[in-house]
Amino acid sequence: MLRRDFIKATCGLCATGLLINSLSGCVPAEQVFKGELNDRKIVVPENLFAKSTLVLIRVKKLQYDIALRQMPDNSYTAILLRCSHFANALDVTSKGFTCSLHGSTFTTEGHVKKGPAEKSLTSYIVTQEENKILIHI
Ligand code: FES
Protein backbone atom coordinates (compact mmCIF):
# COMPACT_ATOMS: atom_id res chain seq x y z
CA MET A 1 0.00 0.00 0.00
CA LEU A 2 1.31 3.41 -0.90
CA ARG A 3 1.90 5.87 1.93
CA ARG A 4 -0.72 8.23 0.49
CA ASP A 5 -3.32 5.42 0.36
CA PHE A 6 -2.48 4.37 3.92
CA ILE A 7 -2.92 7.94 5.21
CA LYS A 8 -6.23 8.28 3.35
CA ALA A 9 -7.51 5.02 4.79
CA THR A 10 -6.49 5.79 8.37
CA CYS A 11 -7.76 9.38 8.25
CA GLY A 12 -11.11 7.98 7.14
CA LEU A 13 -11.21 6.04 10.40
CA CYS A 14 -10.31 9.19 12.33
CA ALA A 15 -13.12 11.11 10.64
CA THR A 16 -15.66 8.53 11.78
CA GLY A 17 -14.38 8.83 15.31
CA LEU A 18 -12.83 5.42 15.43
CA LEU A 19 -9.16 4.66 15.90
CA ILE A 20 -8.06 1.06 15.90
CA ASN A 21 -5.29 0.09 18.26
CA SER A 22 -3.79 -2.34 15.79
CA LEU A 23 -2.25 0.64 14.01
CA SER A 24 0.35 1.07 16.71
CA GLY A 25 2.81 3.84 16.17
CA CYS A 26 0.25 6.38 14.98
CA VAL A 27 -2.60 5.88 17.45
CA PRO A 28 -2.91 5.42 21.23
CA ALA A 29 -2.76 1.91 22.70
CA GLU A 30 -6.42 1.98 23.65
CA GLN A 31 -9.25 2.22 21.17
CA VAL A 32 -10.64 5.76 21.17
CA PHE A 33 -14.16 6.72 20.15
CA LYS A 34 -14.93 10.39 19.56
CA GLY A 35 -18.51 10.83 20.66
CA GLU A 36 -20.99 13.61 21.16
CA LEU A 37 -22.88 14.65 24.26
CA ASN A 38 -26.57 15.19 23.47
CA ASP A 39 -29.40 15.33 26.01
CA ARG A 40 -26.87 14.37 28.70
CA LYS A 41 -26.14 11.09 26.88
CA ILE A 42 -23.25 9.75 24.85
CA VAL A 43 -24.20 7.04 22.38
CA VAL A 44 -21.55 4.44 21.61
CA PRO A 45 -21.90 1.62 19.04
CA GLU A 46 -21.75 -1.75 20.78
CA ASN A 47 -19.70 -3.29 17.97
CA LEU A 48 -16.64 -1.36 19.21
CA PHE A 49 -16.33 -4.12 21.79
CA ALA A 50 -15.91 -6.90 19.23
CA LYS A 51 -12.13 -6.91 19.72
CA SER A 52 -11.61 -5.21 23.05
CA THR A 53 -13.28 -4.83 26.42
CA LEU A 54 -12.11 -1.23 26.85
CA VAL A 55 -12.83 1.86 24.78
CA LEU A 56 -11.86 5.41 25.68
CA ILE A 57 -14.67 7.85 25.00
CA ARG A 58 -13.54 11.34 24.01
CA VAL A 59 -16.12 14.13 23.91
CA LYS A 60 -15.33 17.77 23.09
CA LYS A 61 -17.57 19.08 25.87
CA LEU A 62 -15.79 17.03 28.52
CA GLN A 63 -12.32 17.87 29.76
CA TYR A 64 -11.48 14.24 30.54
CA ASP A 65 -11.93 10.97 28.65
CA ILE A 66 -14.29 8.29 29.92
CA ALA A 67 -13.15 4.67 30.18
CA LEU A 68 -16.02 2.50 28.97
CA ARG A 69 -15.30 -1.10 29.94
CA GLN A 70 -17.24 -4.26 29.16
CA MET A 71 -17.43 -6.47 32.24
CA PRO A 72 -17.44 -10.30 32.19
CA ASP A 73 -21.26 -10.36 32.65
CA ASN A 74 -21.63 -8.11 29.53
CA SER A 75 -22.58 -5.08 31.60
CA TYR A 76 -20.56 -1.88 31.17
CA THR A 77 -18.85 0.58 33.48
CA ALA A 78 -18.12 4.19 32.54
CA ILE A 79 -15.45 5.92 34.62
CA LEU A 80 -14.33 9.54 34.20
CA LEU A 81 -10.54 9.57 33.90
CA ARG A 82 -10.11 12.41 36.38
CA CYS A 83 -8.22 11.71 39.58
CA SER A 84 -10.34 12.32 42.68
CA HIS A 85 -7.30 13.73 44.49
CA PHE A 86 -6.30 16.83 42.44
CA ALA A 87 -8.04 16.29 39.10
CA ASN A 88 -5.06 14.95 37.15
CA ALA A 89 -5.86 12.92 34.04
CA LEU A 90 -5.53 9.19 34.73
CA ASP A 91 -3.71 6.45 32.87
CA VAL A 92 -5.50 3.20 32.09
CA THR A 93 -3.96 -0.15 33.00
CA SER A 94 -5.26 -3.68 32.71
CA LYS A 95 -5.99 -3.64 36.46
CA GLY A 96 -7.59 -0.21 36.69
CA PHE A 97 -6.33 3.34 36.63
CA THR A 98 -3.22 5.12 37.87
CA CYS A 99 -2.41 8.74 38.53
CA SER A 100 1.05 9.90 37.53
CA LEU A 101 0.94 13.03 39.70
CA HIS A 102 0.97 11.53 43.23
CA GLY A 103 0.67 7.80 42.56
CA SER A 104 -2.93 6.96 43.45
CA THR A 105 -4.29 3.78 41.93
CA PHE A 106 -7.90 2.75 41.36
CA THR A 107 -9.71 -0.49 40.55
CA THR A 108 -11.51 -1.01 37.23
CA GLU A 109 -14.69 0.04 39.08
CA GLY A 110 -13.01 3.30 40.17
CA HIS A 111 -12.48 2.47 43.85
CA VAL A 112 -9.28 3.65 45.56
CA LYS A 113 -6.63 0.94 45.83
CA LYS A 114 -3.81 3.21 46.95
CA GLY A 115 -3.85 6.87 48.03
CA PRO A 116 -3.35 9.71 48.54
CA ALA A 117 -6.75 9.84 46.81
CA GLU A 118 -9.54 8.98 49.23
CA LYS A 119 -12.65 9.16 47.05
CA SER A 120 -13.76 6.84 44.28
CA LEU A 121 -13.69 8.07 40.71
CA THR A 122 -16.78 9.54 39.09
CA SER A 123 -18.80 6.86 37.37
CA TYR A 124 -21.82 7.14 35.11
CA ILE A 125 -24.90 5.01 34.61
CA VAL A 126 -24.68 2.92 31.46
CA THR A 127 -27.68 1.41 29.68
CA GLN A 128 -28.00 -0.64 26.51
CA GLU A 129 -30.48 -0.12 23.73
CA GLU A 130 -30.52 -2.29 20.59
CA ASN A 131 -26.91 -2.17 19.37
CA LYS A 132 -25.99 0.93 21.29
CA ILE A 133 -24.49 1.73 24.65
CA LEU A 134 -25.71 4.89 26.34
CA ILE A 135 -23.60 6.71 28.93
CA HIS A 136 -25.78 8.98 31.06
CA ILE A 137 -23.86 12.10 32.10
S1 FES B 1 -3.79 14.14 41.56
FE1 FES B 1 -3.92 12.00 41.43
S2 FES B 1 -2.94 11.28 43.20
FE2 FES B 1 -2.86 13.43 43.36
PDB file of N, CA, C and O and ligand atoms in Angstrom, residues 82-90 98-106 114-117, ligand 1:
ATOM      1  N   ARG A  82     -10.519  11.214  35.636  1.00  0.00           N
ATOM      2  CA  ARG A  82     -10.106  12.406  36.378  1.00  0.00           C
ATOM      3  C   ARG A  82      -9.815  11.956  37.802  1.00  0.00           C
ATOM      4  O   ARG A  82     -10.707  11.442  38.489  1.00  0.00           O
ATOM      5  N   CYS A  83      -8.592  12.150  38.234  1.00  0.00           N
ATOM      6  CA  CYS A  83      -8.220  11.710  39.581  1.00  0.00           C
ATOM      7  C   CYS A  83      -9.055  12.446  40.624  1.00  0.00           C
ATOM      8  O   CYS A  83      -9.253  13.668  40.533  1.00  0.00           O
ATOM      9  N   SER A  84      -9.520  11.716  41.620  1.00  0.00           N
ATOM     10  CA  SER A  84     -10.338  12.316  42.678  1.00  0.00           C
ATOM     11  C   SER A  84      -9.487  13.063  43.700  1.00  0.00           C
ATOM     12  O   SER A  84     -10.026  13.696  44.604  1.00  0.00           O
ATOM     13  N   HIS A  85      -8.172  13.014  43.563  1.00  0.00           N
ATOM     14  CA  HIS A  85      -7.300  13.734  44.490  1.00  0.00           C
ATOM     15  C   HIS A  85      -7.151  15.192  44.050  1.00  0.00           C
ATOM     16  O   HIS A  85      -7.693  16.079  44.708  1.00  0.00           O
ATOM     17  N   PHE A  86      -6.459  15.457  42.929  1.00  0.00           N
ATOM     18  CA  PHE A  86      -6.305  16.833  42.444  1.00  0.00           C
ATOM     19  C   PHE A  86      -6.586  16.960  40.954  1.00  0.00           C
ATOM     20  O   PHE A  86      -5.957  17.743  40.252  1.00  0.00           O
ATOM     21  N   ALA A  87      -7.502  16.145  40.457  1.00  0.00           N
ATOM     22  CA  ALA A  87      -8.035  16.294  39.099  1.00  0.00           C
ATOM     23  C   ALA A  87      -7.020  16.081  37.986  1.00  0.00           C
ATOM     24  O   ALA A  87      -7.185  16.619  36.892  1.00  0.00           O
ATOM     25  N   ASN A  88      -6.000  15.286  38.218  1.00  0.00           N
ATOM     26  CA  ASN A  88      -5.065  14.951  37.152  1.00  0.00           C
ATOM     27  C   ASN A  88      -5.701  13.905  36.232  1.00  0.00           C
ATOM     28  O   ASN A  88      -6.488  13.074  36.686  1.00  0.00           O
ATOM     29  N   ALA A  89      -5.362  13.943  34.956  1.00  0.00           N
ATOM     30  CA  ALA A  89      -5.858  12.919  34.036  1.00  0.00           C
ATOM     31  C   ALA A  89      -5.218  11.577  34.383  1.00  0.00           C
ATOM     32  O   ALA A  89      -4.026  11.509  34.697  1.00  0.00           O
ATOM     33  N   LEU A  90      -6.005  10.515  34.326  1.00  0.00           N
ATOM     34  CA  LEU A  90      -5.529   9.193  34.734  1.00  0.00           C
ATOM     35  C   LEU A  90      -5.045   8.373  33.546  1.00  0.00           C
ATOM     36  O   LEU A  90      -5.486   8.569  32.417  1.00  0.00           O
ATOM     37  N   THR A  98      -4.288   4.571  37.044  1.00  0.00           N
ATOM     38  CA  THR A  98      -3.221   5.116  37.872  1.00  0.00           C
ATOM     39  C   THR A  98      -3.090   6.614  37.611  1.00  0.00           C
ATOM     40  O   THR A  98      -3.369   7.099  36.518  1.00  0.00           O
ATOM     41  N   CYS A  99      -2.629   7.310  38.637  1.00  0.00           N
ATOM     42  CA  CYS A  99      -2.410   8.745  38.526  1.00  0.00           C
ATOM     43  C   CYS A  99      -0.905   9.002  38.592  1.00  0.00           C
ATOM     44  O   CYS A  99      -0.239   8.618  39.560  1.00  0.00           O
ATOM     45  N   SER A 100      -0.386   9.662  37.591  1.00  0.00           N
ATOM     46  CA  SER A 100       1.055   9.895  37.529  1.00  0.00           C
ATOM     47  C   SER A 100       1.498  11.054  38.418  1.00  0.00           C
ATOM     48  O   SER A 100       2.682  11.214  38.685  1.00  0.00           O
ATOM     49  N   LEU A 101       0.546  11.851  38.912  1.00  0.00           N
ATOM     50  CA  LEU A 101       0.937  13.025  39.699  1.00  0.00           C
ATOM     51  C   LEU A 101       1.394  12.664  41.111  1.00  0.00           C
ATOM     52  O   LEU A 101       2.478  13.054  41.541  1.00  0.00           O
ATOM     53  N   HIS A 102       0.595  11.899  41.855  1.00  0.00           N
ATOM     54  CA  HIS A 102       0.971  11.528  43.234  1.00  0.00           C
ATOM     55  C   HIS A 102       0.894  10.026  43.476  1.00  0.00           C
ATOM     56  O   HIS A 102       1.023   9.569  44.610  1.00  0.00           O
ATOM     57  N   GLY A 103       0.588   9.260  42.443  1.00  0.00           N
ATOM     58  CA  GLY A 103       0.674   7.803  42.557  1.00  0.00           C
ATOM     59  C   GLY A 103      -0.570   7.063  43.008  1.00  0.00           C
ATOM     60  O   GLY A 103      -0.490   5.867  43.307  1.00  0.00           O
ATOM     61  N   SER A 104      -1.720   7.697  43.071  1.00  0.00           N
ATOM     62  CA  SER A 104      -2.928   6.960  43.453  1.00  0.00           C
ATOM     63  C   SER A 104      -3.243   5.907  42.399  1.00  0.00           C
ATOM     64  O   SER A 104      -2.970   6.093  41.213  1.00  0.00           O
ATOM     65  N   THR A 105      -3.828   4.808  42.866  1.00  0.00           N
ATOM     66  CA  THR A 105      -4.288   3.781  41.933  1.00  0.00           C
ATOM     67  C   THR A 105      -5.731   3.436  42.269  1.00  0.00           C
ATOM     68  O   THR A 105      -6.173   3.550  43.426  1.00  0.00           O
ATOM     69  N   PHE A 106      -6.461   3.024  41.244  1.00  0.00           N
ATOM     70  CA  PHE A 106      -7.896   2.752  41.365  1.00  0.00           C
ATOM     71  C   PHE A 106      -8.215   1.428  40.680  1.00  0.00           C
ATOM     72  O   PHE A 106      -7.563   1.046  39.700  1.00  0.00           O
ATOM     73  N   LYS A 114      -4.944   2.617  46.241  1.00  0.00           N
ATOM     74  CA  LYS A 114      -3.808   3.209  46.949  1.00  0.00           C
ATOM     75  C   LYS A 114      -3.915   4.728  46.853  1.00  0.00           C
ATOM     76  O   LYS A 114      -4.170   5.262  45.769  1.00  0.00           O
ATOM     77  N   GLY A 115      -3.751   5.423  47.985  1.00  0.00           N
ATOM     78  CA  GLY A 115      -3.847   6.873  48.029  1.00  0.00           C
ATOM     79  C   GLY A 115      -2.620   7.549  47.477  1.00  0.00           C
ATOM     80  O   GLY A 115      -1.754   6.891  46.954  1.00  0.00           O
ATOM     81  N   PRO A 116      -2.619   8.866  47.601  1.00  0.00           N
ATOM     82  CA  PRO A 116      -3.346   9.709  48.542  1.00  0.00           C
ATOM     83  C   PRO A 116      -4.828   9.958  48.235  1.00  0.00           C
ATOM     84  O   PRO A 116      -5.531  10.495  49.089  1.00  0.00           O
ATOM     85  N   ALA A 117      -5.322   9.631  47.066  1.00  0.00           N
ATOM     86  CA  ALA A 117      -6.750   9.838  46.807  1.00  0.00           C
ATOM     87  C   ALA A 117      -7.563   9.057  47.838  1.00  0.00           C
ATOM     88  O   ALA A 117      -7.167   7.956  48.250  1.00  0.00           O
TER      89      ALA A 117
HETATM   90  S1  FES B   1      -3.786  14.144  41.557  1.00  0.00           S
HETATM   91 FE1  FES B   1      -3.920  12.001  41.426  1.00  0.00          FE
HETATM   92  S2  FES B   1      -2.938  11.276  43.201  1.00  0.00           S
HETATM   93 FE2  FES B   1      -2.856  13.427  43.363  1.00  0.00          FE
END
